[in-house]
Short mmCIF file of C-alpha atoms in Angstrom, two decimals:
data_model
loop_
_atom_site.label_atom_id
_atom_site.label_comp_id
_atom_site.label_asym_id
_atom_site.label_seq_id
_atom_site.Cartn_x
_atom_site.Cartn_y
_atom_site.Cartn_z
CA MET A 869 13.91 26.69 -65.52
CA ALA A 870 10.72 27.56 -64.10
CA GLU A 871 11.34 31.25 -63.16
CA ARG A 872 14.67 31.01 -64.65
CA THR A 873 14.55 31.61 -68.50
CA PRO A 874 16.42 34.64 -68.75
CA LEU A 875 17.11 34.13 -72.57
CA LEU A 876 13.57 35.19 -72.69
CA SER A 877 14.18 38.71 -71.08
CA GLN A 878 14.98 40.06 -74.52
CA ALA A 879 11.56 39.02 -75.65
CA ASP A 880 9.97 40.13 -72.46
CA SER A 881 11.46 43.71 -72.79
CA ALA A 882 9.38 44.25 -75.98
CA GLU A 883 6.28 44.06 -73.83
CA SER A 884 7.32 45.93 -70.59
CA GLY A 885 5.48 49.02 -71.41
CA SER A 886 1.60 49.52 -70.94
CA THR A 887 -0.84 49.38 -73.62
CA GLN A 888 -1.10 53.21 -73.49
CA ALA A 889 1.72 54.44 -75.81
CA PRO A 890 3.07 58.08 -74.69
CA GLU A 891 2.39 61.02 -76.81
CA LYS A 892 5.06 61.50 -79.51
CA HIS A 893 6.32 64.94 -78.07
CA LEU A 894 6.82 63.34 -74.72
CA PRO A 895 10.29 61.66 -73.89
CA SER A 896 9.86 57.97 -73.07
CA LEU A 897 11.14 56.75 -69.63
CA ASP A 898 13.51 54.13 -71.36
CA SER A 899 15.16 56.97 -73.51
CA SER A 900 15.21 59.35 -70.34
CA ILE A 901 17.01 56.95 -67.97
CA GLU A 902 19.53 55.92 -70.89
CA ARG A 903 20.21 59.46 -71.38
CA CYS A 904 21.11 59.62 -67.77
CA ILE A 905 23.30 56.43 -67.11
CA GLY A 906 23.87 55.23 -70.74
CA ASP A 907 23.12 51.74 -72.20
CA PHE A 908 25.60 49.57 -70.05
CA GLY A 909 28.34 50.69 -67.50
CA TRP A 910 30.42 49.04 -64.86
CA GLY A 911 28.04 50.23 -62.20
CA GLN A 912 25.17 48.49 -63.91
CA PHE A 913 27.17 45.47 -64.58
CA LEU A 914 28.09 44.92 -60.98
CA GLN A 915 24.57 45.58 -59.98
CA ALA A 916 23.41 43.05 -62.34
CA VAL A 917 25.91 40.36 -61.17
CA LEU A 918 25.09 40.96 -57.67
CA VAL A 919 21.35 40.50 -58.15
CA SER A 920 21.99 37.64 -60.36
CA ILE A 921 23.61 35.59 -57.77
CA ALA A 922 20.26 35.12 -56.02
CA TRP A 923 19.55 32.53 -58.70
CA THR A 924 22.49 30.27 -57.31
CA PHE A 925 20.80 29.75 -53.90
CA ASP A 926 17.22 29.66 -55.76
CA ALA A 927 18.81 26.51 -57.62
CA GLN A 928 20.41 25.15 -54.62
CA GLN A 929 17.27 24.97 -52.57
CA THR A 930 15.03 23.93 -55.49
CA PHE A 931 17.12 20.57 -55.93
CA ILE A 932 18.79 19.93 -52.55
CA SER A 933 16.15 17.20 -51.61
CA VAL A 934 17.86 15.18 -54.29
CA PHE A 935 20.39 14.13 -51.83
CA THR A 936 18.93 15.12 -48.44
CA ASP A 937 15.77 13.09 -49.12
CA ALA A 938 17.37 10.14 -51.27
CA GLN A 939 16.91 6.63 -50.64
CA PRO A 940 20.32 5.28 -49.16
CA THR A 941 22.03 2.11 -50.38
CA TRP A 942 22.07 -0.98 -48.38
CA HIS A 943 23.78 -4.29 -48.05
CA CYS A 944 23.03 -7.66 -46.35
CA THR A 945 24.89 -8.35 -43.13
CA GLN A 946 24.12 -12.08 -42.89
CA LEU A 947 25.56 -13.80 -46.22
CA GLN A 948 24.00 -17.27 -45.30
CA ASP A 949 20.56 -15.61 -45.58
CA GLU A 950 19.20 -16.59 -49.16
CA SER A 951 16.33 -14.29 -48.64
CA CYS A 952 18.60 -11.22 -48.80
CA ASN A 953 19.91 -10.03 -51.73
CA SER A 954 20.47 -7.00 -54.01
CA VAL A 955 16.74 -6.87 -55.34
CA SER A 956 15.09 -7.64 -52.00
CA ASN A 957 12.46 -5.32 -50.50
CA ILE A 958 13.99 -4.39 -47.16
CA CYS A 959 10.55 -3.87 -45.63
CA HIS A 960 10.26 -7.85 -45.93
CA LEU A 961 13.55 -8.46 -44.25
CA SER A 962 14.37 -8.76 -40.52
CA LYS A 963 16.20 -5.73 -39.03
CA ASN A 964 19.51 -7.54 -38.38
CA SER A 965 19.72 -8.99 -41.91
CA TRP A 966 20.75 -5.73 -43.65
CA ALA A 967 22.19 -2.20 -42.86
CA TRP A 968 22.70 0.87 -44.62
CA ASP A 969 26.06 1.53 -46.51
CA TRP A 970 26.40 5.14 -45.22
CA PRO A 971 25.67 6.54 -41.48
CA VAL A 972 22.04 6.40 -40.33
CA ASP A 973 21.83 10.22 -40.60
CA SER A 974 23.07 10.64 -44.02
CA SER A 975 19.59 10.94 -45.32
CA ILE A 976 16.35 11.66 -43.62
CA VAL A 977 14.99 8.17 -45.06
CA SER A 978 17.35 6.20 -43.00
CA ALA A 979 17.54 8.97 -40.15
CA TRP A 980 13.50 8.71 -39.55
CA GLU A 981 13.14 5.29 -40.69
CA LEU A 982 10.96 6.11 -43.77
CA GLU A 983 12.28 3.27 -45.83
CA CYS A 984 9.12 1.33 -45.42
CA ALA A 985 6.62 4.43 -45.15
CA ALA A 986 4.01 5.43 -47.80
CA SER A 987 5.12 7.25 -50.76
CA PHE A 988 2.89 10.10 -49.55
CA VAL A 989 5.19 10.37 -46.44
CA THR A 990 8.46 10.14 -48.21
CA GLY A 991 7.60 12.45 -50.89
CA LEU A 992 5.82 14.86 -48.52
CA ALA A 993 8.65 17.23 -47.79
CA ALA A 994 9.58 17.79 -51.43
CA SER A 995 6.07 18.21 -52.54
CA SER A 996 5.37 20.90 -49.76
CA PHE A 997 8.21 22.53 -51.10
CA PHE A 998 6.66 23.16 -54.47
CA MET A 999 3.29 23.73 -52.75
CA GLY A 1000 4.89 26.61 -51.11
CA CYS A 1001 6.20 27.84 -54.36
CA LEU A 1002 2.62 27.65 -55.76
CA LEU A 1003 0.99 29.69 -53.21
CA GLY A 1004 3.85 32.15 -52.72
CA GLY A 1005 3.73 32.82 -56.39
CA LEU A 1006 0.06 33.67 -56.06
CA VAL A 1007 0.35 35.63 -52.77
CA LEU A 1008 3.62 37.54 -53.15
CA SER A 1009 3.38 38.15 -57.00
CA THR A 1010 2.30 41.65 -56.97
CA LEU A 1011 4.33 42.99 -53.84
CA ALA A 1012 7.43 43.64 -55.86
CA ASP A 1013 5.13 45.94 -58.08
CA THR A 1014 3.17 47.63 -55.45
CA LEU A 1015 4.42 47.92 -51.68
CA LEU A 1016 7.73 46.52 -51.38
CA GLY A 1017 9.51 47.17 -54.73
CA ARG A 1018 12.05 44.93 -56.44
CA LYS A 1019 14.89 45.29 -54.00
CA ASN A 1020 13.08 44.84 -50.75
CA MET A 1021 11.09 41.86 -52.24
CA LEU A 1022 14.34 40.37 -53.35
CA PHE A 1023 15.93 40.96 -49.81
CA LEU A 1024 12.84 39.59 -47.97
CA SER A 1025 12.68 36.38 -50.24
CA CYS A 1026 16.42 35.55 -49.88
CA LEU A 1027 16.37 36.21 -46.05
CA MET A 1028 13.20 33.91 -45.24
CA MET A 1029 14.42 31.52 -47.54
CA SER A 1030 17.85 31.04 -45.82
CA LEU A 1031 16.43 31.34 -42.51
CA SER A 1032 13.90 28.58 -43.08
CA SER A 1033 16.69 26.46 -44.51
CA LEU A 1034 18.77 26.90 -41.66
CA LEU A 1035 16.17 26.17 -38.99
CA THR A 1036 15.51 22.83 -41.03
CA ILE A 1037 19.03 21.32 -39.41
CA PHE A 1038 17.07 21.28 -36.35
CA CYS A 1039 14.14 19.19 -37.39
CA THR A 1040 13.42 15.95 -35.68
CA ASN A 1041 10.64 14.49 -37.75
CA ILE A 1042 9.22 14.39 -41.33
CA TRP A 1043 6.29 16.80 -40.44
CA ILE A 1044 8.24 19.57 -39.10
CA TYR A 1045 10.74 19.10 -42.05
CA SER A 1046 7.99 19.38 -44.52
CA ALA A 1047 6.60 22.54 -42.91
CA LEU A 1048 9.93 24.39 -42.94
CA ARG A 1049 10.39 23.11 -46.64
CA PHE A 1050 6.92 24.76 -47.26
CA VAL A 1051 7.99 28.04 -45.85
CA CYS A 1052 11.26 27.85 -47.91
CA GLY A 1053 9.32 27.36 -51.11
CA PHE A 1054 6.86 30.18 -50.31
CA PHE A 1055 9.54 32.64 -50.02
CA ARG A 1056 11.58 31.24 -52.83
CA SER A 1057 8.93 31.70 -55.29
CA THR A 1058 9.65 35.37 -56.03
CA ILE A 1059 13.37 35.37 -56.22
CA GLY A 1060 13.59 34.35 -59.74
CA THR A 1061 11.08 36.95 -61.13
CA CYS A 1062 12.44 39.92 -58.79
CA ALA A 1063 16.27 39.31 -59.88
CA LEU A 1064 15.37 39.12 -63.60
CA VAL A 1065 13.03 42.33 -63.50
CA LEU A 1066 15.61 44.23 -61.35
CA THR A 1067 18.65 43.38 -63.49
CA THR A 1068 16.78 44.22 -66.74
CA GLU A 1069 15.49 47.56 -65.27
CA LEU A 1070 18.96 48.69 -64.37
CA VAL A 1071 20.28 48.75 -68.05
CA GLY A 1072 19.44 50.04 -71.37
CA ARG A 1073 17.08 48.19 -73.60
CA ARG A 1074 19.75 46.95 -75.93
CA TRP A 1075 21.46 44.99 -73.10
CA ARG A 1076 18.50 43.30 -71.45
CA GLY A 1077 18.79 40.10 -73.09
CA GLN A 1078 22.55 39.76 -72.11
CA VAL A 1079 22.36 40.78 -68.54
CA GLY A 1080 19.49 38.00 -68.30
CA ILE A 1081 21.99 35.72 -69.44
CA ILE A 1082 24.07 36.28 -66.35
CA GLY A 1083 21.25 34.95 -64.16
CA PHE A 1084 21.00 31.73 -66.40
CA PHE A 1085 24.53 30.91 -65.55
CA CYS A 1086 24.24 31.61 -61.90
CA PHE A 1087 21.10 29.46 -61.85
CA THR A 1088 23.28 26.58 -63.41
CA ILE A 1089 26.41 27.31 -61.09
CA GLY A 1090 23.85 26.86 -58.22
CA PHE A 1091 22.62 23.51 -59.65
CA LEU A 1092 26.09 22.35 -60.45
CA SER A 1093 27.50 23.33 -57.05
CA LEU A 1094 24.99 20.90 -55.08
CA PRO A 1095 26.59 17.50 -56.13
CA ALA A 1096 29.89 19.07 -55.38
CA ILE A 1097 28.90 20.13 -51.80
CA ALA A 1098 27.18 16.81 -51.47
CA TYR A 1099 30.08 14.83 -52.50
CA MET A 1100 32.30 16.64 -50.20
CA ASN A 1101 29.71 15.86 -47.28
CA ARG A 1102 28.99 12.24 -48.16
CA GLY A 1103 28.87 10.38 -44.92
CA SER A 1104 27.92 13.61 -43.04
CA PRO A 1105 24.34 14.15 -41.57
CA TRP A 1106 21.70 15.27 -44.05
CA SER A 1107 21.52 18.61 -42.22
CA SER A 1108 25.11 19.63 -43.31
CA LEU A 1109 23.91 20.26 -46.80
CA TYR A 1110 21.44 22.65 -45.53
CA LEU A 1111 24.03 24.22 -43.30
CA TRP A 1112 26.39 24.76 -46.24
CA THR A 1113 23.79 26.28 -48.62
CA SER A 1114 21.89 28.33 -46.03
CA ILE A 1115 24.74 30.27 -44.38
CA PRO A 1116 25.99 31.68 -47.64
CA ALA A 1117 22.47 32.66 -48.81
CA LEU A 1118 22.05 34.38 -45.44
CA PHE A 1119 25.21 36.62 -45.88
CA TYR A 1120 24.11 37.08 -49.46
CA SER A 1121 20.72 38.64 -48.24
CA ILE A 1122 22.67 41.10 -46.18
CA LEU A 1123 24.70 41.96 -49.24
CA VAL A 1124 21.39 42.86 -50.97
CA ARG A 1125 20.22 44.95 -48.35
CA LEU A 1126 23.61 46.99 -48.18
CA PHE A 1127 24.59 47.23 -51.63
CA VAL A 1128 21.78 46.57 -54.20
CA HIS A 1129 20.02 49.52 -55.51
CA GLU A 1130 16.26 49.65 -55.99
CA SER A 1131 14.99 49.98 -59.44
CA PRO A 1132 14.85 53.56 -60.58
CA ARG A 1133 11.89 52.71 -62.71
CA TRP A 1134 9.96 51.45 -59.70
CA LEU A 1135 10.90 54.49 -57.62
CA LEU A 1136 9.88 56.98 -60.46
CA ALA A 1137 6.64 55.18 -60.91
CA ARG A 1138 5.78 55.31 -57.13
CA GLY A 1139 6.73 59.10 -57.05
CA ARG A 1140 10.08 58.68 -55.35
CA GLU A 1141 11.86 60.98 -57.62
CA ASP A 1142 14.73 62.03 -55.38
CA GLU A 1143 15.65 58.46 -54.52
CA ALA A 1144 15.35 57.55 -58.14
CA MET A 1145 17.84 60.29 -58.95
CA ALA A 1146 20.40 59.19 -56.39
CA THR A 1147 20.28 55.57 -57.86
CA LEU A 1148 20.88 56.71 -61.42
CA LYS A 1149 23.81 58.82 -60.33
CA SER A 1150 25.25 56.05 -58.19
CA ILE A 1151 25.35 53.69 -61.36
CA ALA A 1152 25.89 56.14 -64.14
CA SER A 1153 29.04 55.93 -66.14
CA PRO A 1154 31.70 59.05 -65.85
CA ASN A 1155 30.60 60.26 -69.26
CA HIS A 1156 27.06 60.59 -68.15
CA SER A 1157 27.47 62.67 -65.12
CA SER A 1158 26.66 66.12 -66.45
CA SER A 1159 23.97 67.67 -64.43
CA SER A 1160 22.06 69.08 -67.69
CA ILE A 1161 20.85 65.69 -68.46
CA TRP A 1162 19.36 64.82 -65.04
CA ASN A 1163 15.79 66.15 -66.11
CA PHE A 1164 12.85 64.09 -65.93
CA SER A 1165 10.18 66.91 -66.26
CA GLY A 1166 7.49 65.87 -68.78
CA VAL A 1167 8.16 62.07 -68.74
CA PRO A 1168 4.97 60.23 -68.20
CA PHE A 1169 5.99 57.89 -65.46
CA GLU A 1170 2.33 56.64 -65.00
CA GLN A 1171 2.06 55.73 -68.53
CA LYS A 1172 4.97 53.24 -68.12
CA THR A 1173 3.25 51.00 -65.61
CA SER A 1174 0.34 48.96 -66.01
CA ASN A 1175 -2.82 49.19 -63.77
CA THR A 1176 -3.73 45.75 -64.62
CA SER A 1177 -3.04 43.47 -61.58
CA LEU A 1178 -2.48 39.60 -61.85
CA TYR A 1179 -5.97 39.12 -60.61
CA SER A 1180 -7.79 41.60 -62.99
CA ALA A 1181 -5.88 40.13 -65.95
CA ILE A 1182 -6.78 36.69 -64.98
CA LYS A 1183 -10.36 38.01 -64.90
CA ILE A 1184 -10.05 39.55 -68.59
CA LEU A 1185 -8.46 36.10 -69.85
CA LEU A 1186 -11.42 34.11 -68.36
CA GLU A 1187 -14.01 36.36 -70.31
CA LYS A 1188 -12.61 35.62 -73.66
CA ARG A 1189 -13.30 32.08 -74.96
CA TRP A 1190 -10.14 32.36 -77.24
CA ALA A 1191 -7.93 33.55 -74.39
CA LEU A 1192 -9.23 30.82 -72.13
CA ARG A 1193 -8.52 28.10 -74.52
CA ARG A 1194 -5.11 29.43 -75.28
CA LEU A 1195 -4.10 29.83 -71.69
CA SER A 1196 -5.79 26.38 -70.78
CA ALA A 1197 -3.55 24.63 -73.46
CA VAL A 1198 -0.41 26.23 -72.33
CA MET A 1199 -0.85 25.79 -68.85
CA GLY A 1200 -1.62 22.08 -69.53
CA ILE A 1201 1.76 22.02 -71.52
CA GLY A 1202 3.42 23.75 -68.55
CA PHE A 1203 2.14 21.29 -66.03
CA GLY A 1204 3.19 18.40 -68.18
CA VAL A 1205 6.79 19.77 -68.65
CA GLY A 1206 7.07 20.70 -64.93
CA LEU A 1207 6.54 17.05 -63.96
CA VAL A 1208 9.48 15.84 -66.02
CA TYR A 1209 11.63 19.01 -65.35
CA TYR A 1210 11.51 18.62 -61.60
CA GLY A 1211 10.76 14.71 -61.50
CA MET A 1212 13.83 13.84 -63.50
CA PRO A 1213 16.56 15.20 -61.03
CA LEU A 1214 14.59 14.18 -58.00
CA GLY A 1215 14.36 10.50 -59.36
CA LEU A 1216 17.95 10.04 -60.25
CA GLY A 1217 18.45 8.03 -57.07
CA ASN A 1218 16.23 5.48 -58.59
CA LEU A 1219 18.50 4.83 -61.25
CA ALA A 1220 21.52 2.48 -61.22
CA PHE A 1221 23.96 5.18 -61.82
CA ASN A 1222 26.34 7.19 -59.53
CA LEU A 1223 24.08 10.05 -58.13
CA TYR A 1224 26.49 12.69 -58.02
CA LEU A 1225 27.60 12.43 -61.62
CA SER A 1226 23.96 12.18 -62.89
CA VAL A 1227 23.19 15.21 -61.25
CA THR A 1228 25.93 17.17 -62.60
CA LEU A 1229 25.03 15.93 -66.15
CA ASN A 1230 21.69 17.20 -65.63
CA ALA A 1231 22.60 20.59 -64.52
CA LEU A 1232 25.15 20.80 -67.53
CA SER A 1233 22.29 19.69 -69.97
CA GLU A 1234 20.46 23.00 -69.28
CA ILE A 1235 23.34 24.98 -71.02
CA PRO A 1236 22.61 23.44 -74.50
CA SER A 1237 19.16 23.57 -73.99
CA SER A 1238 18.99 27.27 -73.58
CA LEU A 1239 21.66 27.92 -76.07
CA LEU A 1240 19.72 25.75 -78.73
CA THR A 1241 16.80 27.88 -78.07
CA PHE A 1242 18.63 31.14 -77.95
CA LEU A 1243 20.30 30.34 -81.39
CA LEU A 1244 17.38 28.72 -83.30
CA ILE A 1245 14.31 30.47 -82.05
CA GLY A 1246 14.03 32.61 -84.94
CA LYS A 1247 13.97 29.55 -87.28
CA LEU A 1248 11.61 27.27 -85.14
CA ASN A 1249 8.05 27.07 -85.71
CA ARG A 1250 6.68 27.34 -82.17
CA ARG A 1251 3.68 24.85 -82.36
CA THR A 1252 5.76 22.13 -84.04
CA SER A 1253 8.56 22.62 -81.87
CA VAL A 1254 6.62 22.28 -78.58
CA LEU A 1255 4.88 19.17 -79.99
CA PHE A 1256 8.30 17.51 -81.12
CA PHE A 1257 10.40 18.16 -77.60
CA THR A 1258 7.35 17.24 -75.65
CA LEU A 1259 6.70 13.93 -77.47
CA LEU A 1260 10.69 13.21 -77.58
CA SER A 1261 10.79 13.94 -73.79
CA GLY A 1262 7.95 11.62 -73.24
CA VAL A 1263 9.13 8.84 -75.10
CA CYS A 1264 12.72 8.76 -73.72
CA SER A 1265 11.15 8.86 -70.23
CA ILE A 1266 8.94 5.93 -70.90
CA MET A 1267 11.95 3.94 -72.29
CA CYS A 1268 13.68 4.49 -68.76
CA VAL A 1269 11.20 2.01 -67.44
CA PHE A 1270 12.58 -0.94 -69.40
CA LYS A 1271 14.71 -3.33 -67.56
CA GLY A 1272 17.62 -5.46 -68.45
CA LYS A 1273 21.55 -4.97 -68.26
CA LEU A 1274 21.68 -3.01 -71.71
CA TRP A 1275 18.85 -0.86 -70.71
CA LYS A 1276 20.36 0.10 -67.38
CA ARG A 1277 23.52 1.44 -69.32
CA LEU A 1278 21.15 3.51 -71.56
CA GLN A 1279 18.83 4.75 -68.71
CA ILE A 1280 21.05 7.82 -68.02
CA GLY A 1281 21.37 8.90 -71.75
CA LEU A 1282 17.63 8.37 -71.87
CA GLU A 1283 16.88 10.39 -68.77
CA LEU A 1284 19.36 13.32 -69.91
CA ALA A 1285 17.48 13.47 -73.22
CA SER A 1286 14.06 13.33 -71.72
CA PHE A 1287 15.41 16.09 -69.24
CA PHE A 1288 17.04 18.24 -72.23
CA SER A 1289 13.92 18.16 -74.24
CA ALA A 1290 11.69 19.22 -71.38
CA CYS A 1291 13.99 22.17 -70.78
CA THR A 1292 13.99 23.17 -74.55
CA ALA A 1293 10.29 22.73 -74.54
CA PHE A 1294 9.55 25.05 -71.90
CA ASN A 1295 11.82 27.87 -73.20
CA ILE A 1296 10.04 27.64 -76.36
CA LEU A 1297 6.61 27.60 -74.52
CA LEU A 1298 7.22 30.73 -72.79
CA ILE A 1299 8.28 32.37 -76.08
CA PHE A 1300 5.17 31.13 -77.38
CA THR A 1301 3.08 32.50 -74.69
CA ILE A 1302 4.72 35.76 -75.21
CA GLU A 1303 3.59 35.98 -78.81
CA MET A 1304 0.06 34.43 -78.29
CA PHE A 1305 -0.96 37.00 -75.68
CA PRO A 1306 -1.46 40.87 -75.95
CA THR A 1307 0.68 43.24 -73.69
CA CYS A 1308 -2.41 44.06 -71.35
CA VAL A 1309 -2.35 40.26 -70.00
CA ARG A 1310 0.99 39.00 -71.28
CA ASN A 1311 2.76 39.05 -67.92
CA SER A 1312 -0.05 37.43 -66.03
CA ALA A 1313 -0.21 34.68 -68.84
CA MET A 1314 3.45 34.16 -68.33
CA SER A 1315 3.03 33.83 -64.49
CA MET A 1316 0.00 31.45 -64.86
CA VAL A 1317 2.21 29.09 -67.13
CA ARG A 1318 5.07 29.35 -64.52
CA GLN A 1319 2.72 28.31 -61.86
CA ALA A 1320 1.42 25.40 -63.79
CA LEU A 1321 4.91 24.36 -64.19
CA VAL A 1322 5.41 24.28 -60.15
CA LEU A 1323 2.15 22.49 -59.86
CA GLY A 1324 3.66 19.60 -61.77
CA GLY A 1325 6.52 19.82 -59.24
CA VAL A 1326 3.99 19.15 -56.51
CA PHE A 1327 3.16 15.82 -57.82
CA CYS A 1328 6.46 14.55 -58.98
CA PRO A 1329 8.03 13.83 -55.54
CA MET A 1330 5.48 11.26 -54.42
CA LEU A 1331 5.42 9.49 -57.76
CA ILE A 1332 9.24 9.24 -57.50
CA ALA A 1333 8.79 7.45 -53.99
CA ALA A 1334 6.35 5.21 -55.44
CA GLY A 1335 8.84 4.59 -58.50
CA ARG A 1336 11.48 3.25 -55.90
CA GLY A 1337 10.02 -0.13 -56.46
CA ASN A 1338 8.44 0.18 -59.73
CA GLY A 1339 9.68 2.71 -62.62
CA LEU A 1340 6.37 2.45 -64.35
CA SER A 1341 5.11 4.48 -61.31
CA SER A 1342 7.28 7.45 -62.00
CA TYR A 1343 9.44 7.63 -65.42
CA GLY A 1344 6.29 5.80 -67.26
CA VAL A 1345 3.90 8.57 -65.53
CA PHE A 1346 6.16 11.20 -66.59
CA GLY A 1347 6.49 10.03 -70.19
CA LEU A 1348 2.66 9.67 -70.71
CA VAL A 1349 1.67 12.92 -68.97
CA ILE A 1350 4.03 15.24 -70.98
CA GLY A 1351 3.48 13.44 -74.10
CA SER A 1352 -0.22 13.73 -73.66
CA CYS A 1353 0.00 17.48 -72.50
CA GLY A 1354 2.26 18.04 -75.28
CA LEU A 1355 -0.37 17.45 -77.83
CA LEU A 1356 -2.42 20.34 -76.76
CA ALA A 1357 0.12 22.29 -78.78
CA ALA A 1358 -1.98 21.35 -81.81
CA CYS A 1359 -4.92 23.53 -80.61
CA LEU A 1360 -2.80 26.65 -80.44
CA PRO A 1361 -1.98 29.13 -83.43
CA GLU A 1362 1.50 29.47 -85.03
CA THR A 1363 3.01 32.78 -83.97
CA ARG A 1364 6.54 32.78 -85.64
CA GLY A 1365 7.24 36.00 -87.40
CA ARG A 1366 4.23 37.74 -85.90
CA ALA A 1367 4.05 41.17 -84.60
CA LEU A 1368 2.96 41.58 -80.94
CA CYS A 1369 -0.42 42.85 -80.11
CA ASP A 1370 -0.97 45.32 -77.33
CA THR A 1371 -4.72 45.03 -76.65
CA MET A 1372 -7.19 42.06 -76.59
CA GLU A 1373 -9.21 43.72 -79.30
CA GLU A 1374 -6.09 43.92 -81.52
CA GLU A 1375 -5.48 40.30 -80.95
CA GLU A 1376 -9.25 39.53 -81.71
CA ALA A 1377 -9.12 41.51 -84.89
CA ARG A 1378 -5.91 39.54 -85.91
CA LYS A 1379 -7.71 36.22 -85.17
CA GLY A 1380 -10.81 36.96 -87.09
#
């Protein structure tokens, strides 16, 4: 979800321009490109599908540790030993009194004897991945707009993510494994953003929301494919899961390099008009092949790009008290949502339910969450909705802590309700953020909210590891944090039905 909210791309398209509108007698870049290639054709559709496939491998690497780092099940080997039973702590049992149900190398926990290690150690690999995402989002965020462009950034990200994932199969200890997971997360951080921007910049304005949906389905397919691959490889070494996910991603990287076109908008903005013309002609529909329309003279390319970088935009946000207050609130909410969004799937191994089925149900729950937001966003009050769904997620998460035969049967339902509510809250939160901040800093504010979501992901693996013996340490903390962070929405202004502002001054005037 973090970096994978394509249903928002339609809203994003409303703020894709800069704060300076072109003069009325000059054609806009949007209208000039659409005049050349049309709104949407087969060439654009194929490009959108090819680019959106990147979301599939993004989802796989995000949630792969649910299976590779899982705590394996075990059984007692000496039936006459009364100290050994299903609720015993294996760290307090002798080595010859119990054994793993599956081969030792089926999980890194059993392979490297981490069953009695501190929660910091067992959760280090997953936390390292999210730390890499956090740092990569800050370091690589501007390269797609400046030096590399959308296509090259997507190619580099997919290539390095797949290579680091492939190298993971040779790891012999948790420290090297965690380092490679950090590298994987670092380069994975820009895949969602690059794929979404590239697909929406290849089509006309009217179709941007629809092509964004392609990315959403690809992410869901990637999430759903993990339990299927893991189930087919159950009993195999944990490294086989990395092998089966990294090899296809590596081949996909080559396809991106060979067949994906660079964004014509980026090429025009960088002054590479000949390359932009070649790209537009290659994806144009036959009825737009007339040479008379291939004329970009007088189009103000420089006016269609913002000169405000992420870092200068953050400075602007920090200088205004009202903007800082809003940014702090939405980032706080994002942190709480991220803790639940990433923590719930990672913690499924702690529930008394089939791991493969529970991961599948979690992946499927993203579909109604996004559809609900897409269909009802015009009728929902933003502030009230964020409050409601974060509190509902918190309550359901806390209820997962309770023990007993009845509660064990209800746990998976409560976990799904919490996960669904967190997904919906974040979808609405991003739309809320778009509407709260003016165009000149909107993308930067969105980036900061996404980074807050990833920051929540940094902490959840260690909480999950601690919760293997005590659910209060994981699900209880998840519920309290998202519920408390959700209350920050009460400090934010309602934005439903408001027109978008372009400048800080315009937003201040409306606020006043």
